[in-house]
Coordinates of C-alpha atoms in Angstrom, one line a residue:
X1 CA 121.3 115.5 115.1
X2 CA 118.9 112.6 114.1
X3 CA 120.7 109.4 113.4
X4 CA 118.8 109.4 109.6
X5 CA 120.9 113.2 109.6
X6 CA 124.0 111.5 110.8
X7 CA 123.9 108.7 108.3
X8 CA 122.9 111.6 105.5
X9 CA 125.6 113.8 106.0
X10 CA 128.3 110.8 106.2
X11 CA 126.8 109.7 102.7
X12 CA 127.6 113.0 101.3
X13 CA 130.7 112.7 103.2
X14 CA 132.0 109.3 101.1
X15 CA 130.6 110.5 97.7
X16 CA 132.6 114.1 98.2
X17 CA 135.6 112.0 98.8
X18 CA 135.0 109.4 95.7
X19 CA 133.9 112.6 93.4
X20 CA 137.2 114.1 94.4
X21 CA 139.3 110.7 93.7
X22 CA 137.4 110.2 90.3
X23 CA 138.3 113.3 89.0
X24 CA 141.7 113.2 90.3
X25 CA 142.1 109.7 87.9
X26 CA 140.2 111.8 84.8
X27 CA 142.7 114.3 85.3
X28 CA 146.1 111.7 85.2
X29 CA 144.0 109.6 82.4
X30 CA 143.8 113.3 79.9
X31 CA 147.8 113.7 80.9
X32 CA 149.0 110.4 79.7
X33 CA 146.3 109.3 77.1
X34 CA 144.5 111.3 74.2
X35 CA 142.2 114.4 75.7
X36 CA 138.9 113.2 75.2
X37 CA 138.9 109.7 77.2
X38 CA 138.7 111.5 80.0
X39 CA 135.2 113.1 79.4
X40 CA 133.9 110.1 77.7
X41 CA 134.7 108.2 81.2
X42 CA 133.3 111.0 83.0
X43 CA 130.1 110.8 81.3
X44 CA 130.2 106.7 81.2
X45 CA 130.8 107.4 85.1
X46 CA 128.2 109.6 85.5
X47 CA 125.2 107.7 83.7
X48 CA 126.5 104.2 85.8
X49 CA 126.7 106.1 89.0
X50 CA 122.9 107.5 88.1
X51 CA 122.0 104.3 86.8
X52 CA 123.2 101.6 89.6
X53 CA 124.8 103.5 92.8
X54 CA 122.6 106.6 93.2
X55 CA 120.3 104.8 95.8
X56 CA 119.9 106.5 99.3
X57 CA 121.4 102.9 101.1
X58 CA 123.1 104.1 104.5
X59 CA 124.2 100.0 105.3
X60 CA 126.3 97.3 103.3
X61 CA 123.9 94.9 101.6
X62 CA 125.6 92.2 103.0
X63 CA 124.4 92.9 106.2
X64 CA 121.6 90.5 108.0
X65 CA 118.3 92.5 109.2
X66 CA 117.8 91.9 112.8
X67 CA 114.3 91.2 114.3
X68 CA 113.3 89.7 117.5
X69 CA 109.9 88.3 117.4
X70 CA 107.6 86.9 120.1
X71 CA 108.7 82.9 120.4
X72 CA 105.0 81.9 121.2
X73 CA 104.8 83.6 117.7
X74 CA 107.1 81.1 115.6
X75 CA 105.4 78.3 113.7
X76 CA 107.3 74.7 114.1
X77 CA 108.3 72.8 111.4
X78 CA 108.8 75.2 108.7
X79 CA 110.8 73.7 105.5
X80 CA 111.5 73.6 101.6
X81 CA 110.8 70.7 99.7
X82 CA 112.5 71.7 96.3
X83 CA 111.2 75.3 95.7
X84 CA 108.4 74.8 97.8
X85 CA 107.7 76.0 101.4
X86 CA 105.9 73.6 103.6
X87 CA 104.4 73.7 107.3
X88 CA 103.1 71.5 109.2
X89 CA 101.1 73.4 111.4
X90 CA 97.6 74.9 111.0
X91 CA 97.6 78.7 110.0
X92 CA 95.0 81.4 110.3
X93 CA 94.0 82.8 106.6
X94 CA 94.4 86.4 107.9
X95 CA 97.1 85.7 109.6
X96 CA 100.1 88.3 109.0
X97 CA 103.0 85.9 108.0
X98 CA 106.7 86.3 108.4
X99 CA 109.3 84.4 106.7
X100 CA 113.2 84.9 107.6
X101 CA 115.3 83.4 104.5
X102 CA 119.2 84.3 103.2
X103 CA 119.0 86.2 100.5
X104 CA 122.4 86.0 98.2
X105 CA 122.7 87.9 95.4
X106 CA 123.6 86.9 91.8
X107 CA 126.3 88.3 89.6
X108 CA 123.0 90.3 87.6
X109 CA 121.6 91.2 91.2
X110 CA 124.1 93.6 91.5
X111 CA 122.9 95.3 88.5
X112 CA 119.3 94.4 88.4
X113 CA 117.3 94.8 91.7
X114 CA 117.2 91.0 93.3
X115 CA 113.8 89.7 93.8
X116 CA 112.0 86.8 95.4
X117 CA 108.8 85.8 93.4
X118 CA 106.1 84.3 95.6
X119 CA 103.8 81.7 93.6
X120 CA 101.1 79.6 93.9
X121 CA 98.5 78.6 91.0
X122 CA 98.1 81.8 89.2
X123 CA 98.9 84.4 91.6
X124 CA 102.9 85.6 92.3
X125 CA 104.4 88.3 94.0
X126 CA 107.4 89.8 93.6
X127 CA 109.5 90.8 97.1
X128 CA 112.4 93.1 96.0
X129 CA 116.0 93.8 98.0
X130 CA 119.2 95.4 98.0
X131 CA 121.4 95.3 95.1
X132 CA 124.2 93.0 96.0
X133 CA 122.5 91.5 99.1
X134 CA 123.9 88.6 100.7
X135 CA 122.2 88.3 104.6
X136 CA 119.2 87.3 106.4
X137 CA 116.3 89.0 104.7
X138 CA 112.5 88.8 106.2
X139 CA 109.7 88.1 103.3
X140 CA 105.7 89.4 103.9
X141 CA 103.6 85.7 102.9
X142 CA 100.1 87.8 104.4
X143 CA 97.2 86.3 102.4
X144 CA 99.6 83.0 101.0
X145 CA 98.3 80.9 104.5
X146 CA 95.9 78.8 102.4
X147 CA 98.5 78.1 99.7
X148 CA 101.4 77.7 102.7
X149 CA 99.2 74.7 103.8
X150 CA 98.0 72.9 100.7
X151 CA 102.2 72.9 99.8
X152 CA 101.4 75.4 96.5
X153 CA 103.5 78.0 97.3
X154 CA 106.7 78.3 95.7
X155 CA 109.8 80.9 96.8
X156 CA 112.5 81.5 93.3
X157 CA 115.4 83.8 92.9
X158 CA 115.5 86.0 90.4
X159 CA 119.1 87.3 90.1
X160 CA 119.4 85.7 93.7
X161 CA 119.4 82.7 95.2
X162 CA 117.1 81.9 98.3
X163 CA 119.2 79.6 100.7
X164 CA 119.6 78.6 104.5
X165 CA 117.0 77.6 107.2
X166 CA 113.5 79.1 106.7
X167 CA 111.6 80.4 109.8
X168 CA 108.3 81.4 109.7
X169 CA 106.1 83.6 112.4
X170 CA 102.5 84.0 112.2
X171 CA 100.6 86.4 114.1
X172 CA 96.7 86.9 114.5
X173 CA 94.8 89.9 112.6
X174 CA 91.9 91.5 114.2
X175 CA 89.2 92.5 111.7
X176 CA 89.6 96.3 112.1
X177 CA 86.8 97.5 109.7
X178 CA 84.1 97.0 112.4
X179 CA 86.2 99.1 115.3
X180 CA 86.0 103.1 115.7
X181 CA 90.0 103.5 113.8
X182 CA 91.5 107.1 114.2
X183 CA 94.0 107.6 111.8
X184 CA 97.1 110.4 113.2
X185 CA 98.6 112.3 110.2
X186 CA 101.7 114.4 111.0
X187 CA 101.1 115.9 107.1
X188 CA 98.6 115.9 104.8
X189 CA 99.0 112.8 102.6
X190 CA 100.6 110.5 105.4
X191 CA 97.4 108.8 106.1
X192 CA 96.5 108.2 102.7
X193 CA 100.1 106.6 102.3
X194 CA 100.2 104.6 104.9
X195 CA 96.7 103.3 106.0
X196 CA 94.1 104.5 103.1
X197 CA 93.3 100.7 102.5
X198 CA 92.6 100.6 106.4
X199 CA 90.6 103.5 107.5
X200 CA 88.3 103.4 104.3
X201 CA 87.3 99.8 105.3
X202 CA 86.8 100.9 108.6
X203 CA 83.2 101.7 109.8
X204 CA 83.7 104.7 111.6
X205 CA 87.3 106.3 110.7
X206 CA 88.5 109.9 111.9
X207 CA 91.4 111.1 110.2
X208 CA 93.6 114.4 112.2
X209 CA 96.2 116.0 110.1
X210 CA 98.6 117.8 112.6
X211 CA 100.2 120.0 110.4
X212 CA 99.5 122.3 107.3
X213 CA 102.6 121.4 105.2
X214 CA 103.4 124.8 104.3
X215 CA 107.0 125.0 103.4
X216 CA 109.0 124.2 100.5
X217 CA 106.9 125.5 98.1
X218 CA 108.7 126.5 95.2
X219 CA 106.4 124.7 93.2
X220 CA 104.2 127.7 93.2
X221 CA 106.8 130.2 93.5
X222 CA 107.1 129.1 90.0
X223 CA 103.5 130.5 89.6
X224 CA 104.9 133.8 90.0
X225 CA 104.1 133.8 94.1
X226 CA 106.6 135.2 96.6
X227 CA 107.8 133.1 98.8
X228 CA 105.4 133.8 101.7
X229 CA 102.5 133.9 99.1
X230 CA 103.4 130.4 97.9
X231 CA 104.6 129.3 101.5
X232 CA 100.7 130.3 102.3
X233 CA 98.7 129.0 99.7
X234 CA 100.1 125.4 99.8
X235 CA 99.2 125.1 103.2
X236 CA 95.9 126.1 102.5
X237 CA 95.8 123.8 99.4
X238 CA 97.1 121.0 101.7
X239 CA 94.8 121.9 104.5
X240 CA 92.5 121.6 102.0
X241 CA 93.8 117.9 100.7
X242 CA 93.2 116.4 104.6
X243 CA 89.5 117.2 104.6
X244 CA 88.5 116.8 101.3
X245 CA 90.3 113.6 100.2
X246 CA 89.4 111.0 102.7
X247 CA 85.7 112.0 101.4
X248 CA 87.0 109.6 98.4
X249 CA 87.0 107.0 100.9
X250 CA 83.9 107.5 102.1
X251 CA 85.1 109.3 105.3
X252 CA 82.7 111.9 106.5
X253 CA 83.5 115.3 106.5
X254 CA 82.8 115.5 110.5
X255 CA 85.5 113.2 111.0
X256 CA 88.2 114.9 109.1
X257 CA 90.6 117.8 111.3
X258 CA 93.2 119.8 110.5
X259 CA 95.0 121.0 113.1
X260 CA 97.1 123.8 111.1
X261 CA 100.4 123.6 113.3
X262 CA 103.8 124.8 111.5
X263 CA 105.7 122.1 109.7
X264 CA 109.0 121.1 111.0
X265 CA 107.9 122.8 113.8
X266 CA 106.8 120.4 116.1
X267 CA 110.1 119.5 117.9
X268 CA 110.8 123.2 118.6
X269 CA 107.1 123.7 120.1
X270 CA 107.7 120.5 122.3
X271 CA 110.8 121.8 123.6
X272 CA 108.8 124.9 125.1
X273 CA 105.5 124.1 125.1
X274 CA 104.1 127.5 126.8
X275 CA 106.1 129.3 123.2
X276 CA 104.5 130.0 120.1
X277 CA 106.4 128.5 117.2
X278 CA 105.8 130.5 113.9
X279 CA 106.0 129.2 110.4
X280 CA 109.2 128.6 109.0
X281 CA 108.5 130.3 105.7
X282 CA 105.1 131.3 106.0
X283 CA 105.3 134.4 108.0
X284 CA 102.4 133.3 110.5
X285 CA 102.0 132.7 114.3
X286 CA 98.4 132.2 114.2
X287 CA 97.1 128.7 112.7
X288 CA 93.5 129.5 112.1
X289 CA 94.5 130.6 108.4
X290 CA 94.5 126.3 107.7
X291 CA 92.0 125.4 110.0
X292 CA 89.1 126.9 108.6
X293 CA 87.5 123.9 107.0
X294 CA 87.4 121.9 110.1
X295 CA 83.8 120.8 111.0
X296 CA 83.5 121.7 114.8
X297 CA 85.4 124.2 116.8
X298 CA 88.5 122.8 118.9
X299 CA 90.6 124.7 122.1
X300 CA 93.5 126.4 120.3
X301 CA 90.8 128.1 118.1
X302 CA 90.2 130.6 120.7
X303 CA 94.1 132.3 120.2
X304 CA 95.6 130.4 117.5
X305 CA 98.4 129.9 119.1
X306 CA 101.0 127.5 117.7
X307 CA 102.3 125.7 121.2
X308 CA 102.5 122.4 122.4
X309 CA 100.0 122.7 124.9
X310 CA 97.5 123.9 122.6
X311 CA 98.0 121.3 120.4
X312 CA 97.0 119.0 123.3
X313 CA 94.4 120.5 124.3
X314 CA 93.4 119.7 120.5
X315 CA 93.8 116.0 120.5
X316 CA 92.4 115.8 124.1
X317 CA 89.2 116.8 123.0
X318 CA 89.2 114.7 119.9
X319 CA 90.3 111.6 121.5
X320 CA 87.5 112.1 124.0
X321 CA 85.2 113.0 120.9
X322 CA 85.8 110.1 118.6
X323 CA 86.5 107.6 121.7
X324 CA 88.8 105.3 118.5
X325 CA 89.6 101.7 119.9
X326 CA 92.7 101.6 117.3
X327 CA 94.6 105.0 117.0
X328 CA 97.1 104.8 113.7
X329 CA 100.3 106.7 114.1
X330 CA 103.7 107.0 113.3
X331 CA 105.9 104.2 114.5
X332 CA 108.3 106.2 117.4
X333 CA 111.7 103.5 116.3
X334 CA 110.7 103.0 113.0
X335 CA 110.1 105.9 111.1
X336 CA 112.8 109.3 111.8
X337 CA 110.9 112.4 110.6
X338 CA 110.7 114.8 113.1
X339 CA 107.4 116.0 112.8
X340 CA 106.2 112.3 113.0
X341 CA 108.1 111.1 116.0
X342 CA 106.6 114.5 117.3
X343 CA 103.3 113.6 116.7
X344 CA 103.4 109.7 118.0
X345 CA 104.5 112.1 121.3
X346 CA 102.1 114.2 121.4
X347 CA 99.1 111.5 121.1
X348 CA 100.8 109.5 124.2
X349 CA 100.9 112.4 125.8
X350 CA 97.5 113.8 124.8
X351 CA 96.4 109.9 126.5
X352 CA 97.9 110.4 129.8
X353 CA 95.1 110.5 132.0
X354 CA 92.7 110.7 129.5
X355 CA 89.2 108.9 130.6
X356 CA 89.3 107.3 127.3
X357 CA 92.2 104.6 126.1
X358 CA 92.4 103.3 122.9
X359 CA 92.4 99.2 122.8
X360 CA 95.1 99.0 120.0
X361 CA 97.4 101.6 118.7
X362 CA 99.0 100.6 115.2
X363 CA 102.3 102.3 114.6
X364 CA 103.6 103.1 110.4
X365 CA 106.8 104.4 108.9
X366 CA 106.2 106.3 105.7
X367 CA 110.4 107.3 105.8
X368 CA 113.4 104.9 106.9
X369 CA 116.6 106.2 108.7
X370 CA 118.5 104.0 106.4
X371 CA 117.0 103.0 103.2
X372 CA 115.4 105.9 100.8
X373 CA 113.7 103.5 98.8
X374 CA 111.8 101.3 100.9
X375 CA 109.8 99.5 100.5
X376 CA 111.9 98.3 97.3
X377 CA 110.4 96.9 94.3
X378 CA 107.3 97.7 91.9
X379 CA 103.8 99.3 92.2
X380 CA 101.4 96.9 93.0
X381 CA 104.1 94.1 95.0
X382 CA 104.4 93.1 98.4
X383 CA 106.1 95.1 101.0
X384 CA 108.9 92.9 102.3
X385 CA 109.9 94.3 105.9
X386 CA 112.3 97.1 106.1
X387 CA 116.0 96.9 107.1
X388 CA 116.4 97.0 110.5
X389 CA 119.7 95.8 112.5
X390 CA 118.7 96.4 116.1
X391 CA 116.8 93.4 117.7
X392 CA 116.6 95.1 121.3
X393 CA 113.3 95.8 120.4
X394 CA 110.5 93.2 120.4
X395 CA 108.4 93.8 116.9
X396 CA 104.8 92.9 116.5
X397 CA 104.4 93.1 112.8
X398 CA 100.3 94.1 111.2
X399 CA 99.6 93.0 107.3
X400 CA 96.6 94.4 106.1
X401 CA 95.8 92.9 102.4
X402 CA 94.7 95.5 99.6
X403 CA 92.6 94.2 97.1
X404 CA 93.4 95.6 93.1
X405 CA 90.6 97.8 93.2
X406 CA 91.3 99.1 96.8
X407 CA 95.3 99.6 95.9
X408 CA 93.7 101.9 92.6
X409 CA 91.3 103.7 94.7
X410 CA 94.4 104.4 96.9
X411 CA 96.5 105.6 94.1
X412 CA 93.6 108.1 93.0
X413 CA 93.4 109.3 96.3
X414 CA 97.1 110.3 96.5
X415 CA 96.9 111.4 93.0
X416 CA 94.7 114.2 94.5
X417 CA 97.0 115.1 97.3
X418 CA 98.5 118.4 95.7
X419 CA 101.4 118.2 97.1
X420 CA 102.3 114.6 94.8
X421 CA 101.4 116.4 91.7
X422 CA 104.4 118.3 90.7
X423 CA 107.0 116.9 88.4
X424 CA 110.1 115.6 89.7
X425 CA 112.9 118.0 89.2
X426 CA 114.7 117.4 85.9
X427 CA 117.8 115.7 87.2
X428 CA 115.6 112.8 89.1
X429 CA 113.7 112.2 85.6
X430 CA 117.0 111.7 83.7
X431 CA 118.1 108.9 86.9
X432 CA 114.8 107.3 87.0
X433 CA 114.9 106.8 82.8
X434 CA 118.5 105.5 83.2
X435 CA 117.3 103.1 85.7
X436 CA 114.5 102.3 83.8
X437 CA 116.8 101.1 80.9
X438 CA 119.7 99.7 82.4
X439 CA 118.5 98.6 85.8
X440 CA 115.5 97.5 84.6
X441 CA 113.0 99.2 86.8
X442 CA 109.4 99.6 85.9
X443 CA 107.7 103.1 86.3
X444 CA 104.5 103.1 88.4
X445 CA 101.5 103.4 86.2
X446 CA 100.0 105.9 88.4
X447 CA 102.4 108.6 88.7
X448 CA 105.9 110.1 88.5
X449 CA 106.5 110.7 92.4
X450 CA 107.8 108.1 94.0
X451 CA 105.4 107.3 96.7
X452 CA 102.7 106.2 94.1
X453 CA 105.3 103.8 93.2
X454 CA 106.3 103.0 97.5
X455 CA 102.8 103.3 98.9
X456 CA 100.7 101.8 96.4
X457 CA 100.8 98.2 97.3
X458 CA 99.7 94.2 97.6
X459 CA 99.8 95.2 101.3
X460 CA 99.8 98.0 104.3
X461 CA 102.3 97.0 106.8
X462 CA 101.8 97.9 110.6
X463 CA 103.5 97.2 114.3
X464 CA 101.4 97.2 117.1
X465 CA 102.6 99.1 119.9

């Protein structure tokens, strides 16, 4: 069992055991008071437990994220003068900037998300956290360098307080547009979410979907499919979605693959890689059905087998035909999906011996073990960096800035992506419009699912492996 699986099930765990308390209080409540108080508090509980505690949070906002950082990497003689940051020292404007502050929530923030607005002149961002948070937080000042040294820029609480000893690390940002980038999607959709602003800057970007995305798909059950029917045609559809959308960005078709693998089926085909691993709802062992549109032939099309080996035989021969210098994958710590940690796996082991070696491989987390809502905030803000409290690992954080146009162009392009159509099931509408009017969170103008809301932002945040 995944940690993100353990944390899950311990969640459900806690709110069995509070569901069961609460109602046992309702029930001595109706015996010694009037009838009815105890379904007006149940409904009173409901809509604040919707409204304020039904985020996905697996750790105690009061806990401090832990990074370690590269020390050649800190910048000396970071400090606030009033509500400005200052810094001595001189900063590249690209640079990807860093800045470690304590966070402490307000008696609002735990009601209304907390949020540190970044200003200078007439341009702010808005950073969101946890409710209730009171620990070491890490803020994402990419693109605020010139401000940073003139003295504009200015860090204020909003239902928080910023306090304590500010550190700041600054890292160099290659200009990736003019490299060969290949771009390593364990699903339809992923690259769009977590690098469309990079690959469609990028001169010559590939982008290699390893997996049709097949299952779940009542969504067309609902059509009046049977399962397998609908099982089948949204993996087409989503086959479809890898090599058609990235056209948007001006990726050619040639450089667009989809592999057609089994979803969720990744870990069982690495754990015997001679085996064919069918579809878990699909009722197909052969992949060829979802790799039809691909523009060149590739290995496993000669038995369209679904095993491991096969699918590296696959990348082999695309690695060695796009020859990228930055390969884009899921981070292996980071992100817990098991089709992505699956395919950061299989790339590194497609690269073992290979006569080709990329110069920089960029890893992305599209899910969190421990945070659902990451990255927290609005549409349109910056991506503070993600809760992490294990600093064994040395982190090399990557910022890439989106431009307003480029963040719409992005949205459009997931607003294609079929599988980011459908409405969100009725019970999530009714939370999100509670939220919206109590907690005070803003709906994304560009859809109802949430990633157009997560994904679609002031930056695209990367770790360089």
């Amino acid at each position: 069992m995944s940690r993100k699986q353990q944390l899950l099930k311990r969640h459900r765990r806690n709110k069995r055991v509070g569901l069961l308390i609460g109602l046992l209080l309702l029930v001595v409540i109706g015996i010694w008071g009037a009838w009815w108080l105890p379904l007006v508090l149940g409904v009173l509980a409901w809509v604040a437990h919707e409204a304020w505690f039904a985020d996905h949070l697996f750790y105690a906002p009061n806990e401090d994220y832990q990074y370690r950082f590269s020390a050649d990497a800190e910048v000396a003689r970071v400090r606030f003068e009033g509500n400005r940051l200052r810094v001595d020292s001189p900063l590249q404007a690209e640079a990807t900037l860093v800045l470690a502050i304590q966070v402490k929530s307000g008696w609002l923030g735990r009601f209304l998300d907390p949020v540190v607005e970044i200003s200078a002149g007439d341009n702010t961002d808005r950073q969101a956290f946890e409710r209730g948070v009171n620990g070491v937080r890490y803020l994402n000042l990419s693109g605020w360098a010139p401000a940073l040294m003139s003295g504009e820029l200015r860090l204020r609480g909003r239902f928080c307080a910023v306090q304590g000893a500010p550190r700041l690390w600054a890292w160099g940002t290659p200009d990736y547009s003019t490299q060969r980038v290949m771009v390593i999607a364990p699903h339809a959709d992923d690259a769009e979410l977590a690098a469309f602003g990079l690959y469609s800057q990028a001169d010559k970007p590939w982008i290699v979907t390893l997996t049709a995305g097949e299952i779940e798909a009542e969504h067309y059950q609902h059509m009046g499919l049977d399962p397998v029917e609908a099982s089948r045609i949204k993996g087409r559809l989503r086959a479809w979605d890898s090599i058609a959308v990235p056209l948007w960005a001006g990726v050619p078709q040639a450089h667009c693959v989809q592999l057609g693998y089994f979803c969720l089926q990744l870990p069982a085909m690495r754990a015997t890689p001679d085996q064919p691993v069918a579809s878990r709802e699909a009722e197909l062992s052969d992949i060829r059905l979802f790799r039809q549109f691909n523009p060149f032939p590739l290995p496993a099309d000669a038995d369209g087998l679904p095993t491991w080996q096969n699918l590296l035989a696959d990348l082999r021969q695309l690695l060695l035909t796009a020859r990228p210098e930055v390969i884009v994958l899921p981070h292996p710590v980071l992100d817990p999906h098991p089709d992505h940690i699956c395919a950061q796996q299989a790339v590194i082991e497609a690269l073992q011996g290979l006569e080709w070696q990329p110069s920089t491989v960029l890893g992305y987390a599209n899910h969190l073990h421990d945070n659902d809502r990451w990255p927290m905030g609005d549409a349109g803000a910056g991506i503070a960096l993600p809760p992490l409290f294990d600093d064994s690992l040395e982190l090399w954080p990557c910022s890439l800035p989106l431009s307003q146009a480029l963040q719409r162009d992005k949205a459009m392009a997931l607003g294609m992506m079929h599988d980011l159509q459908p409405s969100p099931p009725f019970k999530r509408r009714v939370r999100r419009w509670l939220q919206r009017a109590l907690a005070g969170r803003a709906r994304s103008p560009y859809g109802e699912n949430e990633f157009f809301r997560k994904a679609v932002r002031r930056h695209e945040l990367f770790w360089r492996l």
